[in-house]
mmCIF file of N, CA and C in Angstrom:
data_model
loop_
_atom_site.group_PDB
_atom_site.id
_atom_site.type_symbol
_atom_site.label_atom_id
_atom_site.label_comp_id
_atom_site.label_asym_id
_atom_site.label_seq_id
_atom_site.Cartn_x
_atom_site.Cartn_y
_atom_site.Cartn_z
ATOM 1 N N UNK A 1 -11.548 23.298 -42.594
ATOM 2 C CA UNK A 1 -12.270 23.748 -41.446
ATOM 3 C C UNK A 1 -12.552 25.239 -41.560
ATOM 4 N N UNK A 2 -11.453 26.230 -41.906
ATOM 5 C CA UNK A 2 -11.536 27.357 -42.360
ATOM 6 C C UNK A 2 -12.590 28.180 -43.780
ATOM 7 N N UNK A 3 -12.948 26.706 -44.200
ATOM 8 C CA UNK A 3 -13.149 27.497 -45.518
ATOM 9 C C UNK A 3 -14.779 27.867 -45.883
ATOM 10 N N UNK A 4 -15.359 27.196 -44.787
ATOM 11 C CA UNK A 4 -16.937 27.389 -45.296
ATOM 12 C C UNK A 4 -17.228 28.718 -44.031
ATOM 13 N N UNK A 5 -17.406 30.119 -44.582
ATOM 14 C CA UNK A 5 -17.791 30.762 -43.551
ATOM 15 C C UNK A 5 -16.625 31.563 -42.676
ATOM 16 N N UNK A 6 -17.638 31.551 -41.405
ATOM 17 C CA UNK A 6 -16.146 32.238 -39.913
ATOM 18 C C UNK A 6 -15.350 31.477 -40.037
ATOM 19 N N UNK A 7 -15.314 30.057 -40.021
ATOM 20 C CA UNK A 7 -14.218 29.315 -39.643
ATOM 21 C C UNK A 7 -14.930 28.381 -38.140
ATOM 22 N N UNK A 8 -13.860 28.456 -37.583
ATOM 23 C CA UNK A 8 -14.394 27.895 -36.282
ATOM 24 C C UNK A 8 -14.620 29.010 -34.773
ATOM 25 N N UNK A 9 -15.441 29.187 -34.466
ATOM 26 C CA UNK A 9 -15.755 30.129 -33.364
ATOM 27 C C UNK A 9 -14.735 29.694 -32.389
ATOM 28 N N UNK A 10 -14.916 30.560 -30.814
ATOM 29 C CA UNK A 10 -14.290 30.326 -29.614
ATOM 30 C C UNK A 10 -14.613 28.921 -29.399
ATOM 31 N N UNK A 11 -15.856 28.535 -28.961
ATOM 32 C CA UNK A 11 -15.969 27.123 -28.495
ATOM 33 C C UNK A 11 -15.496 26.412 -29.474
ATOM 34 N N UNK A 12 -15.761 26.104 -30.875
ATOM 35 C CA UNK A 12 -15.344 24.960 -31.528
ATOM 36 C C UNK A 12 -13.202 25.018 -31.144
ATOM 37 N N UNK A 13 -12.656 26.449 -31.525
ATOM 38 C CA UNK A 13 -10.816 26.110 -30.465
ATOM 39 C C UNK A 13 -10.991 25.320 -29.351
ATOM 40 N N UNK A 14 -12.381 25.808 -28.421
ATOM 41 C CA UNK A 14 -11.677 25.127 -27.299
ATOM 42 C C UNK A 14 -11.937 23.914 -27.060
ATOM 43 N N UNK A 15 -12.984 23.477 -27.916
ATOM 44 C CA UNK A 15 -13.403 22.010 -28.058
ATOM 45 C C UNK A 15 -12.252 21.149 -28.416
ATOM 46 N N UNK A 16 -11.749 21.896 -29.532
ATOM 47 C CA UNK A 16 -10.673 21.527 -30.465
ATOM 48 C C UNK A 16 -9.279 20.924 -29.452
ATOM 49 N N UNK A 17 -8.869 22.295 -28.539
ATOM 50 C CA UNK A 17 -8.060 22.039 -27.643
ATOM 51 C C UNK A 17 -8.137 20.954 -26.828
ATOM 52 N N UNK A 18 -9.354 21.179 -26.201
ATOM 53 C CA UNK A 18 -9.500 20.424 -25.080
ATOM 54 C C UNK A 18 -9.348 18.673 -25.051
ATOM 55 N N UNK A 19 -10.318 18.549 -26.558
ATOM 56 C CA UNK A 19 -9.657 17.307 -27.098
ATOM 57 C C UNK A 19 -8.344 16.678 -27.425
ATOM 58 N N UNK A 20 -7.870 17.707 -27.812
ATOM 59 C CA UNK A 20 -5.978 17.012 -27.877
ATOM 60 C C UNK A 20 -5.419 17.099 -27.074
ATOM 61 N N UNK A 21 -5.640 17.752 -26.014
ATOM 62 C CA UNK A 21 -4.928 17.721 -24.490
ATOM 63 C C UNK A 21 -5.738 16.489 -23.932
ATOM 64 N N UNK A 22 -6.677 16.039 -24.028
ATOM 65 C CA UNK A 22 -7.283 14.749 -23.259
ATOM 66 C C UNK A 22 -6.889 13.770 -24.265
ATOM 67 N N UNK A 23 -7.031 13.794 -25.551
ATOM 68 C CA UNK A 23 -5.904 12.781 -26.425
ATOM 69 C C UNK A 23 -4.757 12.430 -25.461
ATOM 70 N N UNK A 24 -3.883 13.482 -25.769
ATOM 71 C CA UNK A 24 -2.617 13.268 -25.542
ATOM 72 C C UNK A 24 -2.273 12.990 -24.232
ATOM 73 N N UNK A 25 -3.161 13.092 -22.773
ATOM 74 C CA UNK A 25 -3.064 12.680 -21.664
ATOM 75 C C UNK A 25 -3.244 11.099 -21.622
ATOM 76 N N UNK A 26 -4.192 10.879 -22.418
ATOM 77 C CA UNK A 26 -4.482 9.250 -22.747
ATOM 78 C C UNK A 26 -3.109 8.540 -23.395
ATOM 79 N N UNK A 27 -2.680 9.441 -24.294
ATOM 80 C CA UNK A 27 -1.884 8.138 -25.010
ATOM 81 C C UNK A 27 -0.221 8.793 -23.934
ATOM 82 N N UNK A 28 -0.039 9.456 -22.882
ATOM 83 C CA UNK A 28 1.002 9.382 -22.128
ATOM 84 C C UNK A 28 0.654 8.693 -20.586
ATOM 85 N N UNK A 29 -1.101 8.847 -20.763
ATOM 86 C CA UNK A 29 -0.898 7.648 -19.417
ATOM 87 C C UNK A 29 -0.921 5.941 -19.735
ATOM 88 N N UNK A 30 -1.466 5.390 -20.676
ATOM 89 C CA UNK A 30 -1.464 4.183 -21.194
ATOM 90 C C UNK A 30 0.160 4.088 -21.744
ATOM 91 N N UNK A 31 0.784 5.050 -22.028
ATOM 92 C CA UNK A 31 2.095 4.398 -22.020
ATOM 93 C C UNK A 31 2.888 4.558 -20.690
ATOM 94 N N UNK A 32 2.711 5.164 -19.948
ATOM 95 C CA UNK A 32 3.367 5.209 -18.768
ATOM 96 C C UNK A 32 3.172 3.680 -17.584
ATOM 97 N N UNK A 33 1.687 3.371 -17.984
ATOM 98 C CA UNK A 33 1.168 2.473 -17.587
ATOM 99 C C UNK A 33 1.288 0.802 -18.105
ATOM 100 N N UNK A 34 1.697 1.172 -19.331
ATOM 101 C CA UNK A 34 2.481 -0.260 -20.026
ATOM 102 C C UNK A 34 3.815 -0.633 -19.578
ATOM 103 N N UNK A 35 4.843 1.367 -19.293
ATOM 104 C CA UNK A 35 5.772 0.722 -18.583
ATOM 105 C C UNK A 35 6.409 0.206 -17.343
ATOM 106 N N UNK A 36 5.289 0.883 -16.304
ATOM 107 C CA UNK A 36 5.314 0.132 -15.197
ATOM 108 C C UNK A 36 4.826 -0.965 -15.836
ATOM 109 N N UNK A 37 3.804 -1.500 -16.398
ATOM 110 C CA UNK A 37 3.512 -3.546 -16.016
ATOM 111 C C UNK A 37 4.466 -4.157 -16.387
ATOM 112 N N UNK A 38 5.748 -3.546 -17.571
ATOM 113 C CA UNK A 38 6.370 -4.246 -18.045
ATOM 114 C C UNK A 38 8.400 -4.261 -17.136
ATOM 115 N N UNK A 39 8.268 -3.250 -16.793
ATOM 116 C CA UNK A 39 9.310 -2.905 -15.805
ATOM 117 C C UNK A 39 8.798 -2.998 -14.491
ATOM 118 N N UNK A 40 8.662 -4.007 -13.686
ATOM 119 C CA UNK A 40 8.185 -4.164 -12.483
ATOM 120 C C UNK A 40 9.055 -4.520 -11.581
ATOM 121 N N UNK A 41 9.714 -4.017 -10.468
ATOM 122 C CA UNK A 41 10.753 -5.108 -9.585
ATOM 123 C C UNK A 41 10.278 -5.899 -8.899
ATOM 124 N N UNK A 42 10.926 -6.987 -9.269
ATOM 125 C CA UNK A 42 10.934 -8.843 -8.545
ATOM 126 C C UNK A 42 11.046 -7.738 -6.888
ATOM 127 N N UNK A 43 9.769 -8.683 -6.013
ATOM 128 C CA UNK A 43 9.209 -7.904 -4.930
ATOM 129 C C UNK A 43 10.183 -9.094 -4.143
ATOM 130 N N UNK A 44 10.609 -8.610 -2.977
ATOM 131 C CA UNK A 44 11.722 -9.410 -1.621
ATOM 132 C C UNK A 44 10.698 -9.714 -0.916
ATOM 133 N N UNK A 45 11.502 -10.451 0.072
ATOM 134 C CA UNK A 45 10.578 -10.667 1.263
ATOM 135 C C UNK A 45 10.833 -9.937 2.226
ATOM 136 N N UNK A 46 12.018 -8.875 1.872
ATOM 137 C CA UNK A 46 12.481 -7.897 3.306
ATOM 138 C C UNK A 46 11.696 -6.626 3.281
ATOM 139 N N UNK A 47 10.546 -6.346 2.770
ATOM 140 C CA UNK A 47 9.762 -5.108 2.582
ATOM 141 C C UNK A 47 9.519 -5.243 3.919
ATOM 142 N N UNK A 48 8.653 -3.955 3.884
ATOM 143 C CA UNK A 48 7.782 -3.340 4.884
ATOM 144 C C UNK A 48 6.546 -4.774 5.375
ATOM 145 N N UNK A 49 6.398 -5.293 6.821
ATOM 146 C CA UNK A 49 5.371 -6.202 7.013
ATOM 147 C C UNK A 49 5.238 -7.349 6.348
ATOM 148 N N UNK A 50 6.522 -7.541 5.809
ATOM 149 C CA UNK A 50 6.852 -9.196 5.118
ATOM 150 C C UNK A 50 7.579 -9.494 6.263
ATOM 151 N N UNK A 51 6.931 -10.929 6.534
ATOM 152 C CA UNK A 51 7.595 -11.522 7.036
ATOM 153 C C UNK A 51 7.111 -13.107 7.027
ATOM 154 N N UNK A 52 8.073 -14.161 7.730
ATOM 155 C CA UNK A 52 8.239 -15.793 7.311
ATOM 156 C C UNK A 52 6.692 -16.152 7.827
ATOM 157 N N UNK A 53 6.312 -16.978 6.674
ATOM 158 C CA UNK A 53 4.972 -17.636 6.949
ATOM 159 C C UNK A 53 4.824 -18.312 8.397
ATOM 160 N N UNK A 54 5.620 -18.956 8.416
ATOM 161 C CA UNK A 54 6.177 -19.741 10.328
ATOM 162 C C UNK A 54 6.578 -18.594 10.706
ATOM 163 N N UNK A 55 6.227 -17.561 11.290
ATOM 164 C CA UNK A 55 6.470 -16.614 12.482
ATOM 165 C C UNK A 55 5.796 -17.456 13.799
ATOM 166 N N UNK A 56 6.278 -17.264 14.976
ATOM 167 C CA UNK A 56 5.982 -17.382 16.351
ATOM 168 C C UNK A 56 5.397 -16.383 16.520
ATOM 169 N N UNK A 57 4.694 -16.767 17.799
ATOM 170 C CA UNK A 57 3.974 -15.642 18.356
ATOM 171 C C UNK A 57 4.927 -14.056 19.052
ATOM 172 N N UNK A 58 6.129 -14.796 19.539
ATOM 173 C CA UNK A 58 6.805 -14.271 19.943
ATOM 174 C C UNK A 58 7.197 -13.345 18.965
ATOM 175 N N UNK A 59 7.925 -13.684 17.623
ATOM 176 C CA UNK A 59 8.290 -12.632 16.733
ATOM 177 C C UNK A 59 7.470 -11.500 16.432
ATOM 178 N N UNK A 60 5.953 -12.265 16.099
ATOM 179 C CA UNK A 60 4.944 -11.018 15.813
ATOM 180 C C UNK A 60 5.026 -10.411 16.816
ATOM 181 N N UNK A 61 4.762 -10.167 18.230
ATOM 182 C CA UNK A 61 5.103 -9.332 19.554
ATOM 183 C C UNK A 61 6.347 -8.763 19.238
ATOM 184 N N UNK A 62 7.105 -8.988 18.862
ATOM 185 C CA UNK A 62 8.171 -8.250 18.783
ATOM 186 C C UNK A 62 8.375 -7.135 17.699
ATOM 187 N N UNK A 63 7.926 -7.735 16.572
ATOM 188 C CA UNK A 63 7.635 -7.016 15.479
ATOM 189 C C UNK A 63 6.500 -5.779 15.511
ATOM 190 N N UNK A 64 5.605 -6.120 16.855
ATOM 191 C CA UNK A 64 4.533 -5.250 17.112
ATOM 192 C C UNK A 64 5.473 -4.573 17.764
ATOM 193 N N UNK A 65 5.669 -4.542 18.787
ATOM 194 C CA UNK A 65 7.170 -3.776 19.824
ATOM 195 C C UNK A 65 7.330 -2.957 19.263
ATOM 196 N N UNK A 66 8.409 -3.322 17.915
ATOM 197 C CA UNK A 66 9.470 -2.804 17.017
ATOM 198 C C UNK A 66 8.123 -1.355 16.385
ATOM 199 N N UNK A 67 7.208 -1.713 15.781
ATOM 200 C CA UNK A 67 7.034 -0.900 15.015
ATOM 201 C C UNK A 67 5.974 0.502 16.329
ATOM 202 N N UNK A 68 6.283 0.047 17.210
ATOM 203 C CA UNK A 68 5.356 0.874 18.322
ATOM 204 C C UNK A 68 4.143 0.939 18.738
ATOM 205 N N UNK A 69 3.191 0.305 18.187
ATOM 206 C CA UNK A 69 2.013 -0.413 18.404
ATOM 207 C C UNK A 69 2.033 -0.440 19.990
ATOM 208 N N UNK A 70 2.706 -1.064 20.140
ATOM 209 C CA UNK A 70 2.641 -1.146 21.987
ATOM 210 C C UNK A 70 3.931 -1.205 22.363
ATOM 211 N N UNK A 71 3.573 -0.605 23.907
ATOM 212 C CA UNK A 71 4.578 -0.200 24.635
ATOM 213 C C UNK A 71 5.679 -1.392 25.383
ATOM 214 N N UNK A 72 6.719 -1.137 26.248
ATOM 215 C CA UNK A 72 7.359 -1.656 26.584
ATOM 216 C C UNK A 72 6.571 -2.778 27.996
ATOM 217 N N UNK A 73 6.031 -2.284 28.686
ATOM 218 C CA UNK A 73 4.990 -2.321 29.585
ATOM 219 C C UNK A 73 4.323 -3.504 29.290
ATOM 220 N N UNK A 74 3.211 -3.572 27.970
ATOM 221 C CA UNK A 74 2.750 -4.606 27.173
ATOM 222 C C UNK A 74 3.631 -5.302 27.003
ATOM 223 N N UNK A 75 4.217 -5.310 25.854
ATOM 224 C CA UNK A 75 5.170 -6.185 25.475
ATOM 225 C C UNK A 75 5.661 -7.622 26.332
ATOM 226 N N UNK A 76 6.260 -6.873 27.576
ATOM 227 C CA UNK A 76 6.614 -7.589 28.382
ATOM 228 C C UNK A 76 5.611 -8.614 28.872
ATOM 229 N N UNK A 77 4.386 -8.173 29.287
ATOM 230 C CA UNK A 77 3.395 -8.511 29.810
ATOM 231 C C UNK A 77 2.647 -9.754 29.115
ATOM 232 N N UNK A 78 2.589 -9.147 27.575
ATOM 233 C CA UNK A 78 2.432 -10.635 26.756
ATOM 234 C C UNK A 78 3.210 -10.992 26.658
ATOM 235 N N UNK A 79 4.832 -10.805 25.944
ATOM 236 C CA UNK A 79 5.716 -11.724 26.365
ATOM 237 C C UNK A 79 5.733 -13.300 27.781
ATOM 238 N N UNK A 80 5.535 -12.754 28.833
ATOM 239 C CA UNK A 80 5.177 -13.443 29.756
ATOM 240 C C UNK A 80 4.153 -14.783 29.704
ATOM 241 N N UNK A 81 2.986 -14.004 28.876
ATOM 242 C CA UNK A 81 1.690 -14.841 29.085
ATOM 243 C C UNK A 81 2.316 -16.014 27.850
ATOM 244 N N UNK A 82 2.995 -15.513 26.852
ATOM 245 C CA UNK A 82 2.825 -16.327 25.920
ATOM 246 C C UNK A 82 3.945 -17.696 26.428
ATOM 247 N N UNK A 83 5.043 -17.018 27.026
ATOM 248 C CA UNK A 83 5.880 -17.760 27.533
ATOM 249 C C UNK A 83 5.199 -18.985 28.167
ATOM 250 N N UNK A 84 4.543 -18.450 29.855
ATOM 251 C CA UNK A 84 4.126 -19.033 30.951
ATOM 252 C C UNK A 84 2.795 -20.120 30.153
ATOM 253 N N UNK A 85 1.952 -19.379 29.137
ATOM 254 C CA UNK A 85 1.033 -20.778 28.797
ATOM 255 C C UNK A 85 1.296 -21.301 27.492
ATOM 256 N N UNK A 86 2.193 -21.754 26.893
ATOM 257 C CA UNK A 86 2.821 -22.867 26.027
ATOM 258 C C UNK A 86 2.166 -23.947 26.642
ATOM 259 N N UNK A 87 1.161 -24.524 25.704
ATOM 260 C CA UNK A 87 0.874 -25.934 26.312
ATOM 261 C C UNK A 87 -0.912 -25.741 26.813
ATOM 262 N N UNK A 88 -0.865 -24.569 27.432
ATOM 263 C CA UNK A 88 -2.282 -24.657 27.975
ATOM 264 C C UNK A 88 -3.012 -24.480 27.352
ATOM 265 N N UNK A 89 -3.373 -23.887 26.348
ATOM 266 C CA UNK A 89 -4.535 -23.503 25.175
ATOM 267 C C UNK A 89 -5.484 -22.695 25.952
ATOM 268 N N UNK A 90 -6.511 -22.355 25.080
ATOM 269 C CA UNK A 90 -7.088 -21.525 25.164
ATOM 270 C C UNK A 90 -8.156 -22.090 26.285
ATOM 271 N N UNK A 91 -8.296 -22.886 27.014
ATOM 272 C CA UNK A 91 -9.268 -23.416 28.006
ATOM 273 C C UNK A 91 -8.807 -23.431 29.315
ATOM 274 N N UNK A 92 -7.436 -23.087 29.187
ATOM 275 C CA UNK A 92 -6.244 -23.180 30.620
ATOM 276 C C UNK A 92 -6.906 -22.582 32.209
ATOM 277 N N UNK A 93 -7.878 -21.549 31.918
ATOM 278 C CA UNK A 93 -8.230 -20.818 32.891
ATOM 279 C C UNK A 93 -7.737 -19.568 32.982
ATOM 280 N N UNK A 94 -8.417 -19.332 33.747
ATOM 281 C CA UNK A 94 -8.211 -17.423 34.339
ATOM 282 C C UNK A 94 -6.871 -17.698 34.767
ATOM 283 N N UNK A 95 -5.825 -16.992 34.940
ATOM 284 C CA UNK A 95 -4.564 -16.625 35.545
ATOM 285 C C UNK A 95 -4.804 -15.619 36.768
ATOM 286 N N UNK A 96 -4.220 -15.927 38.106
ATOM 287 C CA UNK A 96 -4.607 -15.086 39.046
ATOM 288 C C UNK A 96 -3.407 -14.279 38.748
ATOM 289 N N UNK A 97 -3.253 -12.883 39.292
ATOM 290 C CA UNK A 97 -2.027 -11.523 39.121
ATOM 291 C C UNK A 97 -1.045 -12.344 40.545
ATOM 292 N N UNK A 98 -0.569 -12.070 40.849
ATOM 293 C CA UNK A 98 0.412 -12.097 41.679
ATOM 294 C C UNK A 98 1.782 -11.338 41.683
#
């Protein structure tokens, strides 16, 4: 590289550089990336927003509760509705307040 001439100017170093630093970013992210796929942890069902395929309505309300989504106020309030219409479906009618 040295021998015909100047040699290599400023740009051809930094070409030079720039390439083996983007080399060498490549061959430390493709291995970093082989070892996560290959070291992976067996995923639970107790994570974050896992939960049993058969949940009730009730649990998800609660689980909404739990994570603060809604207040105590609510909660209760659907709690109630879900309780009081078991059975009625969705055609049951308006509910008067009382």
């Amino acid at each position: 590289m040295f021998w015909y001439g100047r040699g290599a100017g400023g740009w051809g170093l930094f070409a030079m550089t720039m390439s083996m630093v983007v080399f060498w970013a490549l061959i430390i992210t493709f291995g970093v990336l082989l070892y996560r796929s290959l070291v992976r942890p067996v995923k639970d069902s107790g994570g974050f927003g896992a939960r049993p395929p058969d949940a009730s309505p009730e649990q998800l309300l609660a689980e909404r509760f739990a994570r603060g989504e809604i207040d105590e106020d609510e909660y209760r309030r659907r709690l109630s509705v879900l309780r009081d219409d078991r059975g009625g479906g969705p055609g049951a009618g308006p509910r008067r307040a009382g």
